Coordinates of C-alpha atoms in Angstrom, one line a residue:
M22 CA 37.6 -37.5 33.2
K23 CA 36.2 -40.5 31.2
K24 CA 32.9 -39.9 29.3
I25 CA 30.1 -42.5 29.8
K26 CA 27.8 -43.2 27.1
Y27 CA 24.1 -42.6 28.0
S28 CA 23.2 -46.0 26.9
E29 CA 25.7 -47.7 29.1
I30 CA 24.3 -46.5 32.4
T31 CA 20.5 -45.8 31.7
P32 CA 17.9 -48.4 32.0
E33 CA 17.0 -49.7 28.7
K34 CA 13.3 -48.8 28.8
I35 CA 14.2 -45.1 29.5
Y36 CA 17.0 -44.9 26.9
K37 CA 14.6 -46.3 24.1
N38 CA 11.9 -43.9 25.0
R39 CA 14.3 -40.9 25.0
R40 CA 13.3 -39.5 21.6
S41 CA 9.6 -39.8 22.1
F42 CA 10.1 -37.9 25.6
V43 CA 12.1 -35.2 23.9
K44 CA 9.4 -34.8 21.3
S45 CA 6.7 -34.8 23.8
L46 CA 8.2 -31.9 25.6
G47 CA 8.6 -30.0 22.4
Y48 CA 12.5 -29.9 22.5
G49 CA 12.9 -31.2 18.9
A50 CA 15.0 -33.9 17.3
S51 CA 18.1 -32.0 17.8
S52 CA 18.2 -32.6 21.5
L53 CA 21.5 -34.2 22.5
A54 CA 22.6 -36.7 25.0
L55 CA 25.4 -35.4 27.3
A56 CA 26.8 -37.8 29.8
T57 CA 29.4 -36.5 32.0
I58 CA 29.8 -39.0 35.0
P59 CA 33.2 -38.9 36.7
F60 CA 34.8 -41.6 38.8
A61 CA 38.2 -42.1 40.4
S62 CA 38.8 -45.8 39.8
Q63 CA 37.2 -48.8 38.1
S64 CA 36.3 -50.4 41.4
Q65 CA 34.1 -47.5 42.3
A66 CA 32.7 -46.9 38.7
D67 CA 29.7 -49.1 39.0
D68 CA 28.4 -47.4 42.1
R69 CA 29.4 -43.8 41.0
N70 CA 27.8 -44.3 37.5
E71 CA 24.5 -46.0 38.4
L72 CA 21.5 -43.9 38.0
T73 CA 19.6 -43.1 41.1
S74 CA 16.0 -44.3 40.9
F75 CA 13.3 -41.9 39.9
K76 CA 11.6 -42.7 43.2
D77 CA 14.7 -41.8 45.3
I78 CA 15.4 -38.6 43.2
T79 CA 11.8 -37.3 43.8
T80 CA 11.1 -38.4 47.5
Y81 CA 14.4 -37.7 49.1
N82 CA 14.9 -34.0 48.9
N83 CA 16.1 -30.8 50.5
Y84 CA 13.6 -28.1 49.7
Y85 CA 12.8 -26.1 52.8
E86 CA 10.1 -24.1 51.1
F87 CA 8.0 -27.2 51.5
G88 CA 9.4 -28.5 54.9
T89 CA 12.7 -29.5 56.5
S90 CA 12.1 -33.4 56.4
K91 CA 13.5 -35.2 53.2
S92 CA 10.0 -36.4 52.5
D93 CA 8.3 -33.1 53.0
P94 CA 8.9 -31.6 49.5
Y95 CA 7.2 -34.7 47.8
V96 CA 4.2 -34.7 50.3
N97 CA 3.7 -30.8 50.4
S98 CA 4.5 -29.7 46.8
Q99 CA 1.9 -31.7 44.7
N100 CA -0.5 -29.0 44.3
F101 CA 2.1 -26.3 43.8
K102 CA 1.1 -24.1 40.7
T103 CA 3.9 -23.6 38.1
S104 CA 1.8 -22.0 35.4
P105 CA 1.8 -19.3 34.4
W106 CA 5.6 -18.7 35.1
T107 CA 7.8 -15.7 34.3
L108 CA 11.5 -15.2 34.7
N109 CA 13.0 -11.8 35.0
I110 CA 16.7 -11.2 34.0
E111 CA 17.7 -7.8 35.0
G112 CA 20.5 -5.7 36.9
E113 CA 23.8 -4.7 35.1
V114 CA 22.5 -5.6 31.7
E115 CA 21.9 -3.8 28.5
K116 CA 18.7 -5.6 27.6
P117 CA 16.6 -6.8 30.7
I118 CA 14.0 -9.2 29.8
K119 CA 11.0 -11.0 31.1
I120 CA 10.4 -14.3 29.6
S121 CA 7.7 -16.9 30.2
M122 CA 8.3 -20.6 30.6
E123 CA 6.6 -21.2 27.3
E124 CA 9.0 -19.0 25.6
I125 CA 11.9 -20.6 27.2
T126 CA 10.8 -24.0 26.1
E127 CA 10.3 -22.8 22.5
T128 CA 13.5 -20.9 22.3
F129 CA 16.2 -23.1 23.9
V130 CA 16.8 -26.7 23.0
S131 CA 17.0 -29.0 26.0
E132 CA 19.3 -31.9 26.1
E133 CA 19.8 -34.9 28.3
R134 CA 22.6 -34.2 30.8
I135 CA 23.6 -36.9 33.4
Y136 CA 25.3 -35.2 36.3
R137 CA 26.2 -36.3 39.8
L138 CA 24.6 -34.4 42.7
R139 CA 26.7 -34.1 45.9
C140 CA 24.9 -32.7 48.9
V141 CA 26.7 -30.8 51.5
E142 CA 25.3 -33.3 54.1
G143 CA 27.6 -36.0 52.6
W144 CA 25.2 -37.9 50.3
S145 CA 25.1 -38.2 46.4
M146 CA 22.8 -39.2 43.6
V147 CA 23.3 -39.6 39.7
I148 CA 20.6 -37.8 37.9
P149 CA 19.6 -37.6 34.3
W150 CA 18.4 -34.0 33.9
M151 CA 16.9 -32.4 30.8
G152 CA 18.3 -28.8 30.3
F153 CA 20.6 -26.4 28.5
S154 CA 23.7 -24.3 29.4
L155 CA 22.6 -21.3 31.4
S156 CA 25.1 -19.2 29.3
K157 CA 22.6 -19.4 26.3
L158 CA 20.0 -17.6 28.3
L159 CA 22.1 -15.1 29.9
S160 CA 23.7 -14.1 26.6
K161 CA 20.3 -12.8 25.6
V162 CA 20.6 -9.7 28.0
N163 CA 24.2 -8.5 27.2
P164 CA 25.8 -8.1 30.7
T165 CA 27.7 -4.7 31.2
S166 CA 31.3 -4.5 32.3
K167 CA 29.9 -3.8 35.9
A168 CA 28.5 -7.3 36.0
K169 CA 30.8 -9.5 38.2
Y170 CA 28.3 -11.9 39.8
V171 CA 24.9 -13.5 39.1
E172 CA 22.3 -13.6 41.8
F173 CA 19.3 -16.1 41.6
E174 CA 16.0 -15.6 43.4
S175 CA 13.5 -18.4 43.9
V176 CA 9.8 -17.7 44.1
Y177 CA 8.2 -16.4 47.4
D178 CA 4.8 -17.8 47.9
P179 CA 4.1 -18.7 51.5
E180 CA 0.5 -19.5 50.7
Q181 CA 1.6 -22.5 48.6
M182 CA 4.9 -23.0 50.3
K183 CA 4.2 -23.7 53.9
G184 CA 7.9 -23.7 54.9
Q185 CA 8.2 -20.1 54.0
R186 CA 5.9 -19.2 56.9
Y187 CA 8.7 -20.0 59.3
P188 CA 12.0 -18.0 59.5
V189 CA 14.2 -21.2 58.7
L190 CA 16.0 -19.1 56.1
N191 CA 15.8 -15.6 54.9
W192 CA 13.1 -15.9 52.3
P193 CA 12.9 -15.7 49.3
Y194 CA 15.7 -18.2 48.7
K195 CA 18.7 -16.5 47.1
E196 CA 21.9 -17.9 45.6
G197 CA 24.7 -16.6 43.5
L198 CA 27.7 -17.3 41.3
R199 CA 30.6 -15.5 39.8
I200 CA 29.9 -14.6 36.3
D201 CA 32.4 -17.0 34.8
E202 CA 30.8 -19.8 36.8
A203 CA 27.4 -18.9 35.7
M204 CA 28.6 -18.8 32.1
H205 CA 30.4 -22.1 32.2
P206 CA 28.9 -24.7 29.9
L207 CA 28.3 -27.2 32.7
T208 CA 26.1 -24.7 34.6
T209 CA 22.6 -25.9 33.6
V210 CA 19.0 -24.6 33.4
V211 CA 17.0 -27.7 34.3
T212 CA 13.6 -28.3 32.7
G213 CA 13.1 -32.0 33.4
L214 CA 14.5 -35.4 34.5
Y215 CA 14.3 -39.1 34.0
G216 CA 11.9 -39.0 31.1
K217 CA 9.5 -36.6 32.7
K218 CA 8.9 -32.8 33.1
L219 CA 10.5 -31.5 36.3
P220 CA 8.6 -32.5 39.4
N221 CA 7.5 -29.9 41.7
Q222 CA 9.6 -31.3 44.5
N223 CA 12.7 -31.0 42.4
G224 CA 12.4 -27.3 41.6
A225 CA 9.7 -27.0 38.9
P226 CA 9.3 -25.4 36.5
L227 CA 12.8 -24.2 36.3
R228 CA 15.9 -24.6 38.4
I229 CA 19.7 -24.2 38.1
F230 CA 22.3 -27.0 38.7
I231 CA 26.0 -26.7 39.1
P232 CA 27.5 -30.2 39.2
W233 CA 30.8 -29.2 40.8
K234 CA 29.2 -27.5 43.8
Y235 CA 27.2 -28.6 46.7
G236 CA 23.5 -29.0 45.9
F237 CA 22.2 -26.1 47.8
K238 CA 23.9 -23.7 45.3
S239 CA 21.4 -24.9 42.7
A240 CA 18.4 -22.6 43.3
K241 CA 15.0 -24.1 42.5
A242 CA 11.8 -22.5 41.1
I243 CA 13.6 -19.4 40.1
V244 CA 11.8 -16.3 39.2
K245 CA 14.7 -13.7 39.0
I246 CA 18.2 -13.6 37.7
K247 CA 20.2 -10.4 38.5
F248 CA 23.6 -9.4 37.4
V249 CA 25.3 -7.5 40.1
E250 CA 28.8 -5.8 40.8
K251 CA 29.2 -7.0 44.3
M252 CA 29.1 -10.6 45.7
P253 CA 25.6 -11.4 46.8
T254 CA 24.8 -13.1 50.1
S255 CA 23.1 -16.3 49.6
S256 CA 20.4 -17.6 52.0
W257 CA 22.7 -20.2 53.6
M258 CA 25.5 -17.6 54.0
W259 CA 23.0 -15.5 55.7
A260 CA 21.9 -18.3 58.0
S261 CA 25.4 -19.6 58.9
P262 CA 28.4 -17.9 57.2
R263 CA 30.9 -20.0 59.1
E264 CA 29.4 -23.2 57.7
Y265 CA 28.4 -22.1 54.1
G266 CA 30.7 -20.1 52.0
F267 CA 29.9 -18.3 48.7
Y268 CA 31.9 -20.8 46.5
S269 CA 30.8 -24.1 48.1
N270 CA 32.8 -26.1 45.6
V271 CA 32.7 -29.9 46.4
N272 CA 36.1 -30.4 48.2
P273 CA 37.0 -33.4 50.2
N274 CA 39.9 -31.5 51.8
V275 CA 37.7 -28.9 53.5
D276 CA 35.4 -30.3 56.1
H277 CA 32.0 -28.9 57.1
P278 CA 32.5 -27.7 60.7
R279 CA 30.3 -30.3 62.0
W280 CA 31.2 -33.4 59.8
S281 CA 33.8 -34.7 57.3
Q282 CA 33.5 -34.1 53.6
A283 CA 35.9 -36.8 52.6
T284 CA 33.4 -39.5 51.9
E285 CA 29.7 -39.7 50.7
R286 CA 26.8 -42.1 50.9
I287 CA 25.2 -43.1 47.6
I288 CA 21.4 -42.8 47.9
G289 CA 19.7 -46.0 47.0
K290 CA 22.4 -48.4 48.1
D291 CA 21.9 -50.8 50.9
I292 CA 23.2 -49.8 54.3
W293 CA 26.0 -52.3 54.1
V294 CA 27.5 -50.6 51.0
P295 CA 30.5 -48.6 52.2
R296 CA 30.8 -44.9 51.6
V297 CA 32.8 -43.8 48.7
K298 CA 35.6 -41.1 48.5
T299 CA 34.4 -37.7 47.5
L300 CA 36.1 -36.3 44.4
M301 CA 37.5 -32.8 44.1
F302 CA 34.9 -30.6 42.3
N303 CA 32.6 -33.7 42.4
G304 CA 35.0 -35.1 39.7
Y305 CA 34.5 -32.3 37.3
G306 CA 38.0 -30.7 38.0
D307 CA 39.2 -31.2 34.3
E308 CA 36.4 -28.9 33.2
V309 CA 36.3 -26.3 36.1
A310 CA 39.6 -26.3 38.1
N311 CA 40.9 -23.5 35.9
L312 CA 38.2 -21.2 37.3
Y313 CA 40.0 -21.2 40.6
T314 CA 43.7 -21.0 39.6
G315 CA 45.8 -19.4 42.4
M316 CA 42.8 -19.3 44.9
D317 CA 43.1 -20.7 48.4
L318 CA 40.1 -23.0 48.3
K319 CA 40.2 -23.4 52.2
K320 CA 39.9 -19.7 52.5
Y321 CA 37.3 -19.3 49.6
F322 CA 35.2 -22.2 50.6

């Protein structure tokens, strides 16, 4: 997979303001730029690598806690309170911890990470996140030998999140990863995007992002991480196990029961721009395919 320089695909204004943004968030001068945008051929490179606009990233969202329409999260999350915020890490660990958002910001250096987001609905974005590898956070608790999976739990606050007043999903939102997936360096704790702190509609103050999996695997507004021995049941698995499997790796060869996953629509492009072919593991196969050696990915979808 070819690595793309941040300066080559980022608007000049944002790129030049990068260091002042990093400093303003308290991340320090040692923050790094990490650009990992995959593409299959030069003919599709421009479309695949072009950053999605801040407007599209923050107004076209799936975040059912704030409503089921794409515009609902932006409209309904503006007054969502994200401070104070505490994250619990517990379960099969030697040293369970409670850590505040302030402690996370002070302890872990965030870096720019440009990753493609592929939604299970068949659309995609390119997003310049700020964050750090989840493994750095999880290593603080020393998982025991019983720990095989990692479960993520989002905040439950129906007073602020009107969508949680309805049984659209089994609240609070839960997701999970195998422990080796969680510890992979591409699995990211997201703290911001596009020169700004993470907006409420995108999962503030803290979310997970796994670039080789469909977007719903990346839990937003997390308050708990739990190491467990048995595979957890995620919210979408609970809602429809036939449609949403535990792994949910981006796979153009395994269709959703109601639509093809072979192609995708790039958000922000005019309607006449053709769909592009979806890449296996969203194009991150060089980094992650070894996690699934010998597995039947149609069975373990």
